Amino acid sequence: MRNKKLLGLVLVILGFTLLTLTGIRTISNPEIFTHIALGQAGSVKADPLSYTMGNEKWINMHPLYNQIVYVLWSLGGAGLITLVHVLIVLASFIMMFRFGREWGGPLSQTLALLLCARLMIPLFNPGPDAFFMLFTALFVTLLYRVKNFVLLAAVLLVLQVLWTNIHPSFLLGPLLILFFAVENWRETRKTSRTAVITPLTARLFGLFAASLLVTLINPNLINLHRHIIANWALLTGTEGLEWISLFNSYFSQKFISGLTLFSLLLGAGGLITLQRRLPSMITLLALIGAFLTVRSIGSLHLFAFLAFPFLILSFNAISEYLSRPLTAVLKTSNSFLHTLLSAVTLILVVASIGSLVTNRAYARIGSASQFGLGVQKDAFPVAAAGILARDDFPKHMINIAHDGGYIALLVPDRKVFCDTRISFYGTDFYQTLDHALLGQRDAWKTILSTWNPHAVVLNACWPDAGAFVNRLIASKVWKLVYFDGSTVILVRDIPEYSTLINDPAIQKYGVRVLEQSRRDYIRKNKGIIKAGNPSRLIGAGGIYLVLNRPKEAETIYSALTTGNPYMAGGWLGLGQSMILQKQLSKGIGYMEKAADITPQSGRIWMNLFQAYRMKGDKEKARAASAKLKKFFKADQAPVEQEAAVQKKSARGPEQIPDGSDLEMPSQLK
């Protein structure tokens, strides 16, 4: 018995260790930099970051959080920010663990921790969601643990004011109080068999009203509530600007989607197999988490947190339900089965820890982060910061949302085009930008006529960066000034920027940065600890292809596929570089590897269809055409690809093309 308790303790400690290590990663998600930049700008009413939204009313949904992270950044940089957020999340899980502990033993607890950690790997980034977890856990803990109502009310109201000024989910606080009040009323009514509301229940309903009232203590008063209600679908939906990384579409997500489905089925199994009455509060939290993650895979980390106690319950309920038939079939005892499952769980937890500290977990899912602290510098325009800060750099530039917050933080005197504040800019703004970058003329004309940008600062890891750069260079209106793999900078070809355009030191600097990154990546991948996914090299490969430099592209993609054979984008780029060098069969072979990894990528099937057409393989071209028709999404493709698909389908669905009517995409010309 003593050994069993010791093993259980070890398992739980390892489970929390895994959860902690899941958050110890270099920062590659852009959201935190927008918050730091807003904190740096101070308390202002108008938007302090962008020149495009200067006349729009800005509702600051995280005023206190922005100040907190800016102070942390000033004191200890990215490392301190990461550690503080990890500690907040860990504290939140520990509080929720106390509610799940009574519904399952150490084995169920560890399995739930393992599952939650794996679910959070794609999204355990520093951000205000950590405080959502903290306040939720605090509210639930205080409601069920504190018996002194005056103390409870005072603490909850203070916490409610803080929650309101830190995270837009603050209305969940009054909802939790209301749910607890209703639960208390139902329990009292069941016990006394009367409909009379007790004084405690009445006070709880009063606390609910008071908690709603104090949410007005924020810089925007009731306007904050109006903004959140008007944008609730945007804030909880599928409109996220980035999930795992800018290039995660070139990696298989089967494991993550499978794990998500398993978690939802596990919760359903707990509902079915539990032999006792369901605990109302943790069931409610699990249902909220399930709703969020079904609406958006980007809420997977919130689901893991909210469902944590219920996952413990589900593992325990299902194991109890299956224990009798399993012991009968396997002809063994419950004790042996428990020991066996504990050993398997121990191996899985240790293996998961190993995959994190060696960066294999990040490499497999397409993350730009690595194990450790600090900023993942090649994911942002870090090397280009000096150029952006030059006095002769254009005042108005175009950038994608991913880089906006970082540029605003490093160059506070320069306004950006946009950043990651989705509800502020709105979907129409982002769609116009997307359509313009994808090559739609009307959208591009709208941007040029409305804001007259004279520079483009583009993250080369954006999947269609190459096609966009090719389009601008071909227009003869823009000149390529700088390229380091992570960042591409183009400016208008006018005398005002001749110094920038004609400065060879700028181009040489970018090439040196890129070459050093390539060497570092090859060197780091020789040991047990891998180098993760290098954003700079991933971006460089695509740009080299559009610049018609297939040898350089081959060098980049060979390094990428050697370092990470699970990178479909690496195999696709390697195949494209081979085709440009007239090695058709080898190129097709590489692209077929890419299709094996991500078989639902319309981009890959587009290139394979064209390659089969060039080779004259009509049977494979026909099969690729069917795949392309199934997976191609016109609203996510540049105009070159969309035009090619439209031309392919012009003869009607009954006639499968042999490829003779399809043009080469611009990046292969």
XYZ file of C-alpha atoms in Angstrom:
669
model
C 0.000 0.000 0.000
C 2.834 2.373 0.859
C 4.567 1.699 -2.468
C 1.286 2.301 -4.281
C 0.857 5.692 -2.596
C 4.472 6.622 -3.382
C 4.017 5.652 -7.030
C 0.827 7.711 -7.186
C 2.611 10.732 -5.710
C 5.478 10.382 -8.189
C 3.031 10.169 -11.083
C 1.158 13.307 -10.045
C 4.381 15.275 -9.505
C 5.642 14.197 -12.927
C 2.294 15.165 -14.440
C 2.554 18.702 -13.057
C 6.215 18.803 -14.126
C 5.148 17.980 -17.678
C 2.493 20.681 -17.585
C 5.066 23.216 -16.363
C 7.631 22.282 -19.006
C 4.971 22.592 -21.695
C 4.973 26.344 -21.080
C 8.771 26.779 -20.959
C 9.251 27.733 -24.595
C 10.631 30.579 -26.643
C 7.937 33.072 -27.634
C 6.855 32.809 -31.259
C 3.193 33.739 -30.873
C 2.707 37.446 -31.731
C -0.159 38.319 -29.378
C 1.975 39.098 -26.335
C 3.963 41.783 -28.179
C 0.799 43.695 -29.043
C -0.056 43.793 -25.329
C 3.469 44.887 -24.355
C 3.432 47.614 -27.011
C 0.066 48.861 -25.741
C 1.420 48.886 -22.184
C 4.456 50.810 -23.405
C 2.171 53.400 -25.036
C 0.509 54.046 -21.674
C -3.063 54.950 -20.821
C -4.515 56.525 -23.965
C -8.014 56.781 -25.414
C -7.089 56.577 -29.109
C -5.310 53.693 -30.779
C -1.578 54.227 -30.173
C -0.144 51.631 -32.567
C -1.536 51.854 -36.110
C -1.850 54.619 -38.663
C -4.737 52.857 -40.408
C -7.194 53.042 -37.499
C -6.429 56.477 -36.093
C -10.017 57.694 -36.551
C -11.660 54.557 -35.148
C -12.838 54.272 -31.563
C -10.630 51.874 -29.640
C -11.920 49.784 -26.734
C -9.032 48.586 -24.607
C -10.133 45.161 -23.368
C -6.927 44.474 -21.383
C -5.805 47.793 -19.821
C -4.386 46.334 -16.615
C -2.894 43.299 -18.333
C -1.068 45.511 -20.841
C 0.535 47.436 -17.993
C 1.489 44.237 -16.150
C 3.272 42.631 -19.093
C 5.057 45.860 -19.989
C 6.428 46.068 -16.440
C 7.507 42.420 -16.632
C 9.144 43.081 -20.004
C 11.001 46.080 -18.581
C 12.199 44.126 -15.546
C 13.172 40.794 -17.050
C 12.284 40.617 -20.724
C 10.602 37.670 -22.410
C 12.011 35.145 -19.943
C 10.311 36.741 -16.953
C 7.039 37.087 -18.872
C 7.097 33.389 -19.741
C 7.891 32.268 -16.190
C 5.157 34.428 -14.643
C 2.545 33.109 -17.074
C 3.630 29.518 -16.496
C 3.350 29.977 -12.719
C -0.130 31.491 -13.126
C -1.307 28.576 -15.258
C 0.273 26.070 -12.880
C -1.441 27.693 -9.882
C -4.753 27.612 -11.757
C -4.428 23.904 -12.506
C -3.474 23.159 -8.903
C -6.633 24.871 -7.678
C -8.751 22.949 -10.183
C -6.895 19.761 -9.227
C -8.428 19.981 -5.762
C -11.894 19.717 -7.310
C -10.949 16.720 -9.423
C -9.046 14.902 -6.692
C -12.185 13.598 -5.003
C -13.394 12.087 -8.300
C -10.335 10.042 -9.187
C -7.080 8.669 -7.780
C -3.460 9.454 -8.720
C -3.574 7.385 -11.909
C -6.638 9.200 -13.243
C -5.163 12.511 -12.110
C -1.892 11.868 -13.939
C -3.638 10.710 -17.102
C -5.706 13.904 -17.050
C -2.565 16.009 -16.555
C -0.858 14.166 -19.417
C -3.828 14.727 -21.707
C -4.135 18.407 -20.773
C -0.420 19.008 -21.313
C -0.548 17.383 -24.758
C -3.626 19.435 -25.651
C -1.856 22.632 -24.587
C 1.395 22.071 -26.494
C 0.216 23.970 -29.596
C -1.097 26.952 -27.606
C 0.657 27.323 -24.254
C 1.811 30.857 -25.069
C 2.116 33.879 -22.754
C -1.097 35.848 -23.021
C -4.102 37.145 -21.097
C -5.759 33.707 -21.247
C -3.531 32.710 -18.319
C -5.429 35.220 -16.180
C -8.728 33.856 -17.446
C -7.633 30.524 -15.989
C -6.487 32.128 -12.751
C -9.680 34.094 -12.096
C -11.893 31.148 -13.007
C -10.009 28.885 -10.609
C -10.044 31.521 -7.860
C -13.788 32.128 -8.180
C -14.640 28.435 -8.065
C -12.257 27.810 -5.169
C -13.533 30.717 -3.085
C -17.192 29.923 -3.711
C -16.802 26.375 -2.435
C -14.138 26.830 0.239
C -14.839 30.150 1.997
C -17.714 29.950 4.487
C -17.578 33.549 5.753
C -19.930 35.384 3.363
C -18.625 38.898 4.113
C -15.054 37.822 3.385
C -16.201 35.901 0.302
C -18.088 38.894 -1.096
C -15.239 41.334 -0.464
C -12.606 39.167 -2.118
C -14.775 38.213 -5.093
C -15.737 41.825 -5.828
C -12.095 42.917 -5.787
C -11.181 40.010 -8.046
C -14.085 40.889 -10.344
C -12.754 44.414 -10.862
C -9.294 43.028 -11.669
C -10.758 40.419 -14.033
C -12.739 43.122 -15.849
C -9.585 45.100 -16.561
C -7.449 42.127 -17.542
C -9.504 39.794 -19.748
C -12.773 40.154 -21.725
C -14.130 36.913 -20.257
C -14.959 38.760 -17.020
C -18.709 38.152 -17.391
C -18.002 34.517 -16.525
C -17.390 35.679 -12.922
C -20.986 36.779 -12.276
C -22.171 33.680 -14.153
C -20.247 31.420 -11.762
C -21.715 33.254 -8.750
C -25.222 32.947 -10.220
C -24.748 29.245 -10.889
C -23.490 28.714 -7.339
C -26.503 30.630 -5.963
C -28.935 28.510 -7.987
C -27.129 25.368 -6.882
C -27.359 26.505 -3.247
C -31.070 27.238 -3.631
C -31.719 23.819 -5.142
C -29.824 22.057 -2.356
C -31.692 24.041 0.309
C -35.026 23.353 -1.317
C -34.234 19.663 -1.556
C -33.269 19.521 2.120
C -36.109 21.610 3.591
C -38.761 20.651 0.988
C -39.816 24.282 0.742
C -39.536 26.920 -1.956
C -38.501 29.600 0.533
C -35.165 31.236 -0.319
C -32.776 31.169 2.636
C -30.844 34.290 3.715
C -27.599 32.822 2.304
C -29.187 32.167 -1.058
C -30.618 35.690 -1.136
C -27.205 37.137 -0.319
C -25.624 35.074 -3.094
C -28.106 36.478 -5.607
C -27.262 39.919 -4.281
C -23.557 39.171 -4.745
C -24.308 38.207 -8.328
C -25.911 41.618 -8.929
C -23.052 43.418 -7.194
C -20.454 41.556 -9.247
C -22.203 42.664 -12.422
C -22.294 46.240 -11.193
C -18.570 46.459 -10.390
C -17.681 45.406 -13.940
C -18.460 49.027 -14.832
C -15.211 49.965 -13.077
C -13.069 50.083 -16.222
C -11.798 52.867 -18.528
C -14.617 52.316 -21.032
C -17.533 51.795 -18.603
C -20.538 50.146 -20.328
C -18.879 50.509 -23.745
C -16.617 47.605 -22.834
C -19.636 45.336 -22.349
C -21.198 46.512 -25.603
C -17.995 45.830 -27.506
C -17.619 42.331 -26.090
C -21.254 41.395 -26.702
C -21.113 42.775 -30.254
C -17.927 40.809 -30.980
C -18.561 37.642 -28.961
C -18.529 35.438 -32.059
C -15.244 36.974 -33.184
C -13.643 36.616 -29.757
C -14.687 32.964 -29.325
C -14.804 31.812 -32.939
C -12.545 30.661 -35.721
C -11.218 34.022 -36.879
C -7.814 33.668 -35.236
C -4.953 35.177 -37.237
C -2.542 32.413 -36.303
C -2.930 29.047 -34.639
C 0.364 27.239 -34.078
C 2.555 29.242 -36.452
C 2.463 30.974 -39.807
C 3.649 27.771 -41.475
C 1.773 25.088 -39.514
C -0.345 24.224 -42.600
C 2.696 22.364 -43.921
C 2.604 19.927 -41.012
C 0.212 17.117 -40.236
C -2.303 18.004 -37.528
C -3.828 14.521 -37.318
C -2.449 13.867 -33.848
C -3.857 17.116 -32.434
C -7.278 16.669 -34.030
C -7.337 13.028 -32.924
C -6.401 13.989 -29.363
C -9.121 16.636 -29.312
C -11.728 14.137 -30.483
C -10.496 11.618 -27.913
C -10.889 14.228 -25.155
C -14.458 15.033 -26.163
C -15.341 11.327 -26.355
C -13.656 10.745 -23.004
C -15.841 13.431 -21.443
C -18.935 11.856 -22.992
C -17.831 8.506 -21.617
C -17.550 10.015 -18.148
C -21.098 11.351 -18.421
C -22.370 7.902 -19.338
C -20.395 5.692 -16.974
C -20.361 7.741 -13.767
C -22.356 5.863 -11.150
C -22.871 8.904 -8.934
C -24.592 12.246 -9.407
C -22.619 14.563 -11.662
C -20.817 17.432 -9.900
C -22.599 20.465 -11.297
C -19.842 23.101 -11.313
C -17.074 21.050 -12.911
C -19.585 19.685 -15.407
C -20.563 23.245 -16.330
C -16.917 24.245 -16.802
C -16.257 21.199 -18.983
C -19.265 22.016 -21.163
C -18.083 25.622 -21.570
C -14.638 24.357 -22.566
C -16.117 21.897 -25.048
C -18.234 24.674 -26.572
C -15.182 26.902 -26.989
C -13.000 24.265 -28.616
C -15.764 23.092 -30.951
C -16.158 26.708 -32.092
C -12.421 27.164 -32.521
C -9.442 24.820 -32.272
C -7.590 27.911 -31.043
C -9.372 27.496 -27.695
C -7.872 24.072 -27.086
C -5.798 25.301 -24.132
C -8.898 26.763 -22.486
C -10.742 23.483 -22.965
C -7.857 21.592 -21.347
C -8.030 23.852 -18.297
C -11.819 24.028 -17.918
C -12.298 20.300 -18.466
C -9.379 19.198 -16.257
C -11.415 18.104 -13.194
C -14.000 16.452 -15.405
C -11.275 14.572 -17.291
C -10.085 13.144 -13.966
C -13.668 12.087 -13.269
C -14.012 10.557 -16.738
C -10.784 8.545 -16.571
C -11.812 7.175 -13.181
C -15.448 6.467 -14.121
C -14.528 4.667 -17.338
C -11.770 2.643 -15.655
C -14.165 1.520 -12.908
C -16.765 0.637 -15.512
C -14.269 -1.428 -17.552
C -12.277 -2.957 -14.692
C -14.518 -5.968 -14.130
C -14.732 -7.132 -17.782
C -11.014 -6.425 -18.324
C -9.904 -8.439 -15.317
C -12.166 -11.276 -16.424
C -10.890 -11.278 -20.004
C -7.221 -10.875 -19.072
C -7.599 -13.217 -16.084
C -5.757 -10.918 -13.757
C -6.404 -8.817 -10.652
C -7.320 -5.171 -10.309
C -4.048 -4.566 -8.497
C -1.949 -5.923 -11.347
C -3.977 -4.005 -13.937
C -3.520 -0.803 -11.934
C 0.241 -1.380 -11.685
C 0.461 -2.043 -15.412
C -1.473 1.098 -16.302
C 0.644 3.124 -13.872
C 3.814 1.891 -15.577
C 2.447 2.760 -19.018
C 1.403 6.212 -17.780
C 4.850 6.772 -16.287
C 6.486 5.915 -19.609
C 4.132 8.216 -21.524
C 4.772 11.153 -19.171
C 8.558 10.710 -19.278
C 8.463 10.348 -23.076
C 6.392 13.524 -23.339
C 8.885 15.406 -21.172
C 11.680 14.134 -23.403
C 9.893 15.242 -26.566
C 9.573 18.767 -25.135
C 13.128 19.319 -23.929
C 14.575 17.919 -27.181
C 12.229 20.100 -29.295
C 10.801 17.082 -31.110
C 7.265 17.911 -29.990
C 7.512 21.413 -31.450
C 9.094 20.176 -34.664
C 6.350 17.602 -35.266
C 3.383 19.979 -34.896
C 4.844 22.872 -36.886
C 5.548 25.255 -34.025
C 8.099 28.032 -34.404
C 8.996 27.814 -30.691
C 11.709 25.810 -28.968
C 12.209 24.625 -25.419
C 13.697 27.419 -23.320
C 13.149 31.081 -22.509
C 13.310 34.262 -24.548
C 12.017 35.353 -27.945
C 12.196 33.108 -31.002
C 13.987 35.842 -32.897
C 13.768 34.385 -36.384
C 9.955 34.394 -36.132
C 9.876 38.215 -36.030
C 11.657 41.070 -37.857
C 14.345 41.226 -35.172
C 17.314 41.462 -37.531
C 15.516 44.109 -39.598
C 14.757 46.387 -36.643
C 17.657 48.696 -37.413
C 16.411 49.266 -40.963
C 12.871 49.988 -39.781
C 14.220 52.580 -37.337
C 16.128 54.533 -40.006
C 15.061 58.117 -40.567
C 14.790 57.594 -44.312
C 12.495 54.573 -44.008
C 8.958 55.240 -45.371
C 6.452 56.507 -42.841
C 3.593 54.260 -43.993
C 4.216 50.548 -44.507
C 2.208 47.384 -44.946
C 2.736 44.524 -42.530
C 0.775 41.428 -41.586
C -0.765 41.232 -38.130
C 1.850 38.738 -36.915
C 4.620 41.368 -36.957
C 2.622 44.459 -35.998
C 2.956 44.285 -32.218
C 6.665 43.445 -32.335
C 7.449 46.318 -34.720
C 5.413 48.727 -32.569
C 7.338 47.592 -29.486
C 10.821 47.861 -31.007
C 10.180 51.017 -33.018
C 7.550 52.875 -30.952
C 7.852 56.058 -33.021
C 6.700 54.215 -36.165
C 3.021 53.374 -36.616
C 2.177 49.956 -38.052
C -0.421 48.888 -40.590
C -2.113 46.346 -38.291
C -1.579 44.005 -35.366
C -3.401 41.153 -33.620
C -6.393 43.023 -32.140
C -9.056 41.157 -34.095
C -12.140 42.836 -32.646
C -10.628 46.297 -33.190
C -9.712 45.937 -36.856
C -12.622 43.656 -37.719
C -12.885 40.879 -40.269
C -13.469 43.225 -43.217
C -10.116 44.920 -42.654
C -8.206 41.654 -42.454
C -10.047 40.213 -45.447
C -9.170 43.243 -47.543
C -5.523 42.859 -46.554
C -5.569 39.115 -47.241
C -7.171 39.597 -50.632
C -4.674 42.318 -51.513
C -1.698 40.166 -50.557
C -3.186 37.249 -52.497
C -3.266 39.412 -55.613
C -6.844 40.608 -56.001
C -6.609 43.926 -57.841
C -9.561 45.708 -56.251
C -8.367 44.970 -52.726
C -4.816 46.070 -53.578
C -6.098 49.296 -55.138
C -8.195 49.945 -52.025
C -5.143 49.687 -49.784
C -3.017 51.885 -52.045
C -5.676 54.585 -52.435
C -6.763 54.586 -48.784
C -3.409 54.562 -47.006
C -0.767 55.126 -49.715
C 1.913 52.828 -48.215
C 5.453 53.269 -49.515
C 6.946 50.145 -47.942
C 6.084 46.493 -47.442
C 7.519 44.634 -44.453
C 6.471 41.031 -45.002
C 7.063 37.958 -42.869
C 8.459 35.462 -45.359
C 6.941 32.522 -43.448
C 3.478 33.578 -44.539
C 2.720 30.798 -47.078
C 2.027 33.135 -50.028
C 4.808 35.621 -49.335
C 6.767 34.406 -52.345
C 3.935 34.963 -54.814
C 3.303 38.439 -53.405
C 6.976 39.460 -53.579
C 7.186 38.144 -57.139
C 4.138 40.187 -58.074
C 5.523 43.441 -56.646
C 8.939 43.020 -58.223
C 7.366 42.242 -61.590
C 5.285 45.434 -61.390
C 8.490 47.554 -61.634
C 6.964 49.878 -59.031
C 8.624 48.287 -56.004
C 12.238 47.436 -55.234
C 13.512 44.656 -53.001
C 15.623 46.332 -50.318
C 16.202 43.673 -47.678
C 15.842 39.922 -47.242
C 17.080 37.751 -44.390
C 14.756 34.739 -44.657
C 12.403 35.931 -41.928
C 11.667 39.363 -43.341
C 11.314 40.810 -46.825
C 11.304 44.595 -47.225
C 10.278 46.365 -50.416
C 9.900 50.106 -50.982
C 8.471 52.269 -53.746
C 10.994 52.861 -56.523
C 11.140 56.626 -56.205
C 14.118 58.985 -55.672
C 13.089 59.615 -52.065
C 14.249 56.103 -51.137
C 17.274 55.829 -53.421
C 19.655 55.570 -50.458
C 17.789 52.551 -49.131
C 17.496 50.925 -52.548
C 21.143 51.417 -53.529
C 22.783 50.517 -50.217
C 24.582 47.173 -50.795
C 25.397 46.829 -47.102
C 21.724 46.224 -46.314
C 21.454 43.256 -48.693
C 24.796 41.805 -47.575
C 23.725 42.026 -43.947
C 20.542 40.060 -44.622
C 22.447 37.349 -46.496
C 24.945 37.003 -43.629
C 22.124 36.635 -41.103
C 20.464 33.956 -43.236
C 23.645 31.980 -43.842
C 24.508 32.008 -40.158
C 21.027 30.683 -39.365
C 21.458 27.855 -41.871
C 24.776 26.818 -40.355
C 23.391 26.998 -36.823
C 20.410 24.850 -37.789
C 22.588 22.123 -39.318
C 24.941 22.165 -36.329
C 22.192 22.000 -33.701
C 20.418 19.116 -35.386
C 23.381 16.780 -34.983
C 22.721 16.084 -31.303
C 19.877 14.695 -29.229
C 18.372 18.146 -28.809
C 17.015 19.337 -32.137
C 16.781 22.878 -33.459
C 13.007 22.919 -33.914
C 11.527 24.595 -36.993
C 13.675 27.527 -38.195
C 11.349 30.287 -39.389
C 14.182 32.055 -41.185
C 15.025 29.050 -43.356
C 11.383 28.207 -44.043
C 10.788 31.741 -45.287
C 14.042 31.841 -47.253
C 13.232 28.727 -49.266
C 10.022 30.181 -50.649
C 11.618 33.508 -51.550
C 14.546 31.832 -53.304
C 12.069 29.913 -55.460
C 10.293 33.061 -56.675
C 13.628 34.762 -57.296
C 14.417 31.824 -59.607
C 17.389 30.675 -57.560
C 16.677 26.936 -57.331
C 20.176 25.967 -56.190
C 19.925 28.165 -53.108
C 16.373 26.901 -52.518
C 17.591 23.305 -52.769
C 20.287 24.003 -50.177
C 17.715 25.445 -47.778
C 15.099 22.726 -48.253
C 17.672 19.928 -48.064
C 18.670 21.218 -44.630
C 15.036 21.490 -43.556
C 13.993 17.994 -44.656
C 17.123 16.455 -43.160
C 16.451 18.187 -39.859
C 12.720 17.493 -39.848
C 11.379 14.843 -42.256
C 7.818 15.591 -41.076
C 7.823 19.029 -42.734
C 5.611 18.732 -45.806
C 6.505 22.278 -46.879
C 10.175 21.293 -46.956
C 9.516 18.349 -49.280
C 7.280 20.475 -51.502
C 9.898 23.211 -51.783
C 12.637 20.661 -52.456
C 10.498 19.175 -55.209
C 9.880 22.607 -56.754
C 13.595 23.392 -56.721
C 14.331 20.098 -58.474
C 11.757 20.805 -61.189
C 13.297 24.219 -61.800
C 16.587 22.379 -62.317
C 14.969 20.033 -64.900
C 15.014 17.028 -62.523
C 11.353 16.198 -62.918
C 11.188 12.645 -61.525
C 13.150 13.546 -58.413
C 10.996 16.613 -57.877
C 7.780 14.599 -58.155
C 9.092 12.087 -55.653
C 9.750 14.805 -53.107
C 6.326 16.399 -53.617
C 4.639 13.019 -53.205
C 6.286 12.808 -49.775
C 4.705 16.166 -48.976
C 1.292 14.840 -50.054
C 1.727 11.800 -47.780
C 2.274 14.099 -44.792
C -0.533 16.601 -45.496
C -2.898 14.910 -47.987
C -5.520 17.668 -47.626
C -3.325 20.487 -48.937
C -4.673 21.994 -52.150
C -1.328 23.759 -52.639
C 0.557 20.466 -52.792
C -1.936 18.851 -55.165
C -1.748 21.916 -57.412
C 1.995 21.483 -57.786
C 1.734 17.718 -58.175
C -0.921 18.067 -60.871
C 1.294 20.408 -62.831
C 4.333 18.176 -62.369
C 2.414 15.103 -63.584
C 1.220 17.138 -66.563
C 4.798 18.096 -67.403
C 5.845 14.456 -67.222
C 2.893 13.329 -69.346
C 1.502 10.997 -66.653
C -2.211 11.447 -67.402
C -3.419 8.849 -64.888
C -1.685 10.508 -61.942
C -2.636 13.947 -63.251
C -6.273 12.833 -63.263
C -6.019 11.606 -59.671
C -4.260 14.808 -58.583
C -6.959 16.858 -60.319
C -9.639 15.101 -58.258
C -7.722 15.825 -55.052
C -7.231 19.434 -56.085
C -10.935 19.859 -56.746
C -11.668 18.470 -53.273
C -9.175 20.474 -51.216
C -8.542 23.701 -53.109
C -9.901 26.809 -51.346
C -10.077 29.835 -53.613
C -10.335 32.339 -50.755
C -7.006 31.109 -49.361
C -5.078 30.954 -52.635
C -3.166 33.647 -54.541
C -4.608 34.807 -57.847
C -2.071 32.727 -59.772
C -3.363 29.497 -58.287
C -7.011 30.516 -58.446
C -6.689 31.440 -62.123
C -5.018 28.114 -62.837
C -7.803 26.156 -61.157
C -10.506 28.158 -62.941
C -8.787 27.505 -66.238
C -8.548 23.821 -65.405
C -12.277 23.552 -64.682
C -13.440 25.696 -67.623
C -14.168 22.649 -69.779
C -16.661 21.271 -67.286
C -16.558 18.706 -64.495
C -17.088 15.707 -66.765
C -13.890 16.236 -68.710
C -10.831 15.515 -66.590
C -7.983 17.646 -67.944
C -4.683 16.118 -68.958
C -2.841 19.223 -67.859
C -2.272 20.841 -71.237
C -4.633 23.694 -70.370
C -2.998 24.633 -67.081
C -0.370 27.332 -66.712
C 2.628 27.051 -64.444
C 2.246 28.990 -61.203
C 4.315 32.141 -60.982
C 6.715 30.707 -58.416
C 7.749 28.000 -60.917
C 8.155 30.274 -63.938
